[in-house]
Short mmCIF file of C-alpha atoms in Angstrom, two decimals:
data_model
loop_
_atom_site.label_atom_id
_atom_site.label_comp_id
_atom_site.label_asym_id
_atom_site.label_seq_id
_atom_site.Cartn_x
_atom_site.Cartn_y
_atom_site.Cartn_z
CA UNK H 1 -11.24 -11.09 -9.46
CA UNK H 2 -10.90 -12.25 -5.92
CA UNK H 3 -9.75 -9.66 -3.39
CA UNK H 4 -8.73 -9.26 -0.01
CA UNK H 5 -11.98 -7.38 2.30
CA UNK H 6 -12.57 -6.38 6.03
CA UNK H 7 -15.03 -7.46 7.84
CA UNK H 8 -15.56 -4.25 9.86
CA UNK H 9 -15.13 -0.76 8.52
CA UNK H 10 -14.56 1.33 12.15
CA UNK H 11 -13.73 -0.35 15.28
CA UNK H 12 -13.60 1.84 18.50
CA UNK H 13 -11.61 0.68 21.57
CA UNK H 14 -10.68 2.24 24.38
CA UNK H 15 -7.19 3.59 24.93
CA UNK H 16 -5.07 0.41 26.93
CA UNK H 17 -7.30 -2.36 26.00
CA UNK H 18 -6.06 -4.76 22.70
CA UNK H 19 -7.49 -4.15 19.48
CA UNK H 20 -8.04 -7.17 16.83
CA UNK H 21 -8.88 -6.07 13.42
CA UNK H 22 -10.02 -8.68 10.90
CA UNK H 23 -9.80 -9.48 7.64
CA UNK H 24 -10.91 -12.20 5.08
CA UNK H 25 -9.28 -13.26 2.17
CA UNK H 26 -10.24 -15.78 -0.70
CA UNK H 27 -7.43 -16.29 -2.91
CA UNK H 28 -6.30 -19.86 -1.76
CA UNK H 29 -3.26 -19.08 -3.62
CA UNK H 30 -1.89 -16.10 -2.16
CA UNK H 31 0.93 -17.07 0.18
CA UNK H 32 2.17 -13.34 1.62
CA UNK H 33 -0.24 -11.13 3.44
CA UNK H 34 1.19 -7.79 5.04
CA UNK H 35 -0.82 -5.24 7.08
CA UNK H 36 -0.49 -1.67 6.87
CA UNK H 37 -1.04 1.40 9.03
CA UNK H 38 -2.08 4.67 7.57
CA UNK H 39 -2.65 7.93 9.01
CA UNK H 40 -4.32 10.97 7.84
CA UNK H 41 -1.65 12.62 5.08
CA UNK H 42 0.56 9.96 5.24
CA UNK H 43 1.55 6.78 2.70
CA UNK H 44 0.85 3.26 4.17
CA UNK H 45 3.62 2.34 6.83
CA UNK H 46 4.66 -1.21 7.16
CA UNK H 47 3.13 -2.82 10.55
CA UNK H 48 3.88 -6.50 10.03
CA UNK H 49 3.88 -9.44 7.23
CA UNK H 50 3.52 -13.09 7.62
CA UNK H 51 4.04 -15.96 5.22
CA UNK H 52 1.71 -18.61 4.52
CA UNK H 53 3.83 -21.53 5.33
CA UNK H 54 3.70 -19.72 9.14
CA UNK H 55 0.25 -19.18 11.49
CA UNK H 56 1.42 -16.36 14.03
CA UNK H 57 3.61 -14.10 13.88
CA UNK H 58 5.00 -11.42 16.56
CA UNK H 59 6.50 -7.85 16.89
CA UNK H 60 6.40 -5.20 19.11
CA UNK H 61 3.00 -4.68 20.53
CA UNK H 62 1.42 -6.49 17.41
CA UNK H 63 0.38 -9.76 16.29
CA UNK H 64 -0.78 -11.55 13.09
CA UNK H 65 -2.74 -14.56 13.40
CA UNK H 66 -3.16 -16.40 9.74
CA UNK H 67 -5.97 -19.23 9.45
CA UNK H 68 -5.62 -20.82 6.11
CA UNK H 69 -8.02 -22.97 6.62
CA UNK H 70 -11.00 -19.86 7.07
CA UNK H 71 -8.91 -17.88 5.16
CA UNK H 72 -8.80 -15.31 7.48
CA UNK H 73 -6.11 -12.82 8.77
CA UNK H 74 -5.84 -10.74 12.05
CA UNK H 75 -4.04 -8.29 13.42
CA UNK H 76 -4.21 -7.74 17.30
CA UNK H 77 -2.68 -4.40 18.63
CA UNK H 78 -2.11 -4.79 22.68
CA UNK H 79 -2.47 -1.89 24.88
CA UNK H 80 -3.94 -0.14 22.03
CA UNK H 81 -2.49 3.55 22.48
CA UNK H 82 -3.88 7.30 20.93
CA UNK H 83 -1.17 7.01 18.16
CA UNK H 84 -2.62 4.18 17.08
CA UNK H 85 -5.57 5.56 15.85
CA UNK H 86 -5.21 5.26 11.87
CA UNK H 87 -6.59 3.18 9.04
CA UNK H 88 -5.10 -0.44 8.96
CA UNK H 89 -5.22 -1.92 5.74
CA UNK H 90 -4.24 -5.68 4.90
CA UNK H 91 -3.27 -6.47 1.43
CA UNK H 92 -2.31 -9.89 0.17
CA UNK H 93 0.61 -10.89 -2.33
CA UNK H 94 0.44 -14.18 -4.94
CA UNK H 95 3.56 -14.58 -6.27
CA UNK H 96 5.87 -13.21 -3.49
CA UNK H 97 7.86 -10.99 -6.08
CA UNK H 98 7.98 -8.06 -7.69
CA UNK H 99 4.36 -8.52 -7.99
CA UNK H 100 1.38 -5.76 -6.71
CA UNK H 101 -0.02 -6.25 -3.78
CA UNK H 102 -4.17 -6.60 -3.43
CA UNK H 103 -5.75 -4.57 -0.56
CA UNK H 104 -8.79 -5.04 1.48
CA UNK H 105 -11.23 -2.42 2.59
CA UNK H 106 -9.54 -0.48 5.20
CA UNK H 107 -10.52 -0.13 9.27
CA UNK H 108 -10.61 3.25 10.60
CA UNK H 109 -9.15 2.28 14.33
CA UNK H 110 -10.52 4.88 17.20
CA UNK H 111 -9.22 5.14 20.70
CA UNK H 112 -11.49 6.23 22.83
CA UNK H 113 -9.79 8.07 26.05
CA UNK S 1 16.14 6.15 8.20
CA UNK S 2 15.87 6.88 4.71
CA UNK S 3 11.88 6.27 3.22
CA UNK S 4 11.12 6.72 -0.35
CA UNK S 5 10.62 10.60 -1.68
CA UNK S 6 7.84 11.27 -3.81
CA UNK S 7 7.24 14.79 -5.87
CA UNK S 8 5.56 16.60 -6.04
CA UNK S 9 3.67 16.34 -2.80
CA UNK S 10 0.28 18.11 -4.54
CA UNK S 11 -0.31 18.67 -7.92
CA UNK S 12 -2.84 20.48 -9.92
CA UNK S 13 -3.89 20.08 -13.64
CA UNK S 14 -6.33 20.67 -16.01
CA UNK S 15 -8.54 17.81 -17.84
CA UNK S 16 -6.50 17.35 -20.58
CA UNK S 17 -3.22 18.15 -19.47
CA UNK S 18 -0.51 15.93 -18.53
CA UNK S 19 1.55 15.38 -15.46
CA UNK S 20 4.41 13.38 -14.17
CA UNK S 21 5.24 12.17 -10.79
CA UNK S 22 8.60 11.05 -9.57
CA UNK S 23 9.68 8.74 -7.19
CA UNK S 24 12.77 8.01 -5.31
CA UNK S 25 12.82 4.60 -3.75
CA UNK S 26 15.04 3.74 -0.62
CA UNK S 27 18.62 3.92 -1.20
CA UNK S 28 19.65 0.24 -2.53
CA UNK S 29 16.23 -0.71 -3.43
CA UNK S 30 15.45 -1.79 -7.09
CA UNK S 31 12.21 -2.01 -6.82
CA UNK S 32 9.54 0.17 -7.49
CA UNK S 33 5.51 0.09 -7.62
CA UNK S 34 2.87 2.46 -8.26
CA UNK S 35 -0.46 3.01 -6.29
CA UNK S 36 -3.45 4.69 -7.01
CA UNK S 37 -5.84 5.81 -4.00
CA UNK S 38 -9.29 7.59 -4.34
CA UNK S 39 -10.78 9.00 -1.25
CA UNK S 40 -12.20 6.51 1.26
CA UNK S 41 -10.70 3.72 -1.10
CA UNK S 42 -7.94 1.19 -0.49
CA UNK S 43 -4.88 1.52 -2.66
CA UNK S 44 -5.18 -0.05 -6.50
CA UNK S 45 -1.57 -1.26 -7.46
CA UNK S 46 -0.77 -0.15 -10.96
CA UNK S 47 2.29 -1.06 -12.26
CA UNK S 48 6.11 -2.19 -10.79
CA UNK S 49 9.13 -2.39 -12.38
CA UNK S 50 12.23 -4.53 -11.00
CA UNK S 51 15.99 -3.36 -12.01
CA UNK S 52 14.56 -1.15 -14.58
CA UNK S 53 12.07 -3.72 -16.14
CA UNK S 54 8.13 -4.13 -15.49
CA UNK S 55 7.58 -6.45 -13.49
CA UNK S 56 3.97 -6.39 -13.05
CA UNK S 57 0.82 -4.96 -14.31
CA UNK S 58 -2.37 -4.03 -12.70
CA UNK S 59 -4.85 -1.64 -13.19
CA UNK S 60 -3.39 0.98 -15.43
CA UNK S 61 -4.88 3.10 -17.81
CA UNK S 62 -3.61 2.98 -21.56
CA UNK S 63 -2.99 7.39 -20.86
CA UNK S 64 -0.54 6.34 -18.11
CA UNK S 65 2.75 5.20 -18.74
CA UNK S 66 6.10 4.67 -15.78
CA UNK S 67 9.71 3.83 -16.17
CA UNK S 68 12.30 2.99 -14.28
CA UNK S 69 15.86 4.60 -14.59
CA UNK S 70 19.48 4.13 -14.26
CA UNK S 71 19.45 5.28 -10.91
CA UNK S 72 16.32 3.56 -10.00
CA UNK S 73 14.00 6.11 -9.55
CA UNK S 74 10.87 5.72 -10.96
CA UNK S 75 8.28 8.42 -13.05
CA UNK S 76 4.56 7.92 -13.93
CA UNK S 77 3.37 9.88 -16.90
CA UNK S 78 -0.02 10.65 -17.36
CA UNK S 79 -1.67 12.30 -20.23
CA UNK S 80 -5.17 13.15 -21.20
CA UNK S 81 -6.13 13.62 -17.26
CA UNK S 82 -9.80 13.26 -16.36
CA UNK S 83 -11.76 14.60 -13.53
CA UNK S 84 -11.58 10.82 -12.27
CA UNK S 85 -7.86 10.87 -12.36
CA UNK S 86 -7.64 12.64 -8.74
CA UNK S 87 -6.69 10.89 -6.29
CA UNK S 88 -3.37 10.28 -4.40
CA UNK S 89 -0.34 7.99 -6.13
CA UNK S 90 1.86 6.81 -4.10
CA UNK S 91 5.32 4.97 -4.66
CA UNK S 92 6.54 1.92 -2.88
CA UNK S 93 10.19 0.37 -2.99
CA UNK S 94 11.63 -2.79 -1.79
CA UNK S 95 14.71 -4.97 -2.12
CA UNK S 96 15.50 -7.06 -4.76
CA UNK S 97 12.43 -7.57 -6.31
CA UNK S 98 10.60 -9.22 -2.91
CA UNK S 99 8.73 -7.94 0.17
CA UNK S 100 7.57 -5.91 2.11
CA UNK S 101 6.90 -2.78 -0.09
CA UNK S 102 7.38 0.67 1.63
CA UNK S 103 5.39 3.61 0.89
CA UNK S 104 5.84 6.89 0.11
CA UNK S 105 3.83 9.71 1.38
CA UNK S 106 2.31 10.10 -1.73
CA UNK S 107 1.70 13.01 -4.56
CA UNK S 108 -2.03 14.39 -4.06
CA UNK S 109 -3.19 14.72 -8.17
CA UNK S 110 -6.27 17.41 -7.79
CA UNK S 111 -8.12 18.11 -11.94
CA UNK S 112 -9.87 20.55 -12.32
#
């Protein structure tokens, strides 16, 4: 079936500078993407979501840009920081419910000092 | 702030054998899900169940089987565990049968 995929599989940046991570999508019908964090150990933590009937959305230090159109989903990190250094995951949601969500193929995120 | 409790943390079984995992969503969430993780691999969403009924299936197995209580916690049972079975499951809650899911920190499933 169609699935949500990354375009890159590690992307290094240095520490202070903004990181975008990419990802494509080709479900025309999903309308709720999320992207996740996940470190070492650790479960996916929530970063940010955004809603197809939207294009940007903000929160702290992070921003998701949504391009129906390409069908394509970013997530820029500013001042990219050492904690930030994780797997980020986006995953995609048709349905909006109680329904699963579909992941892509994760980006292992390295700050370089 | 409260985050959804998994156990156990790690868990190890025989092929064969059977295991369950628990899950205890955030407190007032009704909704639970079920992930399955292999190493290097993105999550593979299972199964959910909203206010104690499934809500949605994905990719399953017929050995596995999850319910959703009273109290809303959730178990997976699995039986007749492979060597392909390891991996890490993780549990995810939200509110009210919508979004965003939360994760748990998972239960690490080793067979041997």
């Amino acid at each position: 079936g169609e699935s949500v995929g990354l375009h890159l599989p590690t992307l290094s940046v240095q520490e202070g500078d903004n990181s975008i991570i990419n990802c494509a999508y080709s479900n025309s019908a999903s309308d709720y993407f999320i992207w996740y964090k996940q470190e070492s150990g650790k479960g996916p933590q929530f970063i940010i979501d955004i809603r197809s009937n939207m294009d940007k959305r903000q929160g702290q230090r992070v921003t998701v840009l949504l391009n129906k159109t390409v069908k394509h989903l970013s997530l820029q990190i500013a001042a990219t920081q050492p904690g930030d250094s994780a797997v980020y995951f986006c995953a995609e949601n048709v349905g909006g419910g109680a329904d699963g969500l579909t992941f892509g193929k994760g980006t292992h995120l390295i700050i370089q000092p | 702030a409260a985050g959804v409790i998994q156990s156990p943390r790690h868990l190890i079984k025989e092929k064969r054998e059977t295991a369950t995992l628990k899950c205890y969503p955030i407190p007032r969430h009704d909704t639970v899900y079920w992930y399955q993780q292999g190493p290097g691999q993105d999550p593979q969403f299972l199964i959910s169940f909203y206010e104690k009924m499934q809500s949605d299936k994905g990719s399953i197995p017929d050995r596995f089987s999850a319910q959703q209580f009273s109290d809303y916690h959730s178990e997976l049972n699995m039986s007749s565990l492979e060597l392909g079975d390891s991996a890490l499951y993780f549990c995810a809650s939200s509110l009210a049968g919508g979004q965003p899911q939360h994760f748990g920190d998972g239960t690490r499933l080793s067979i041997l």
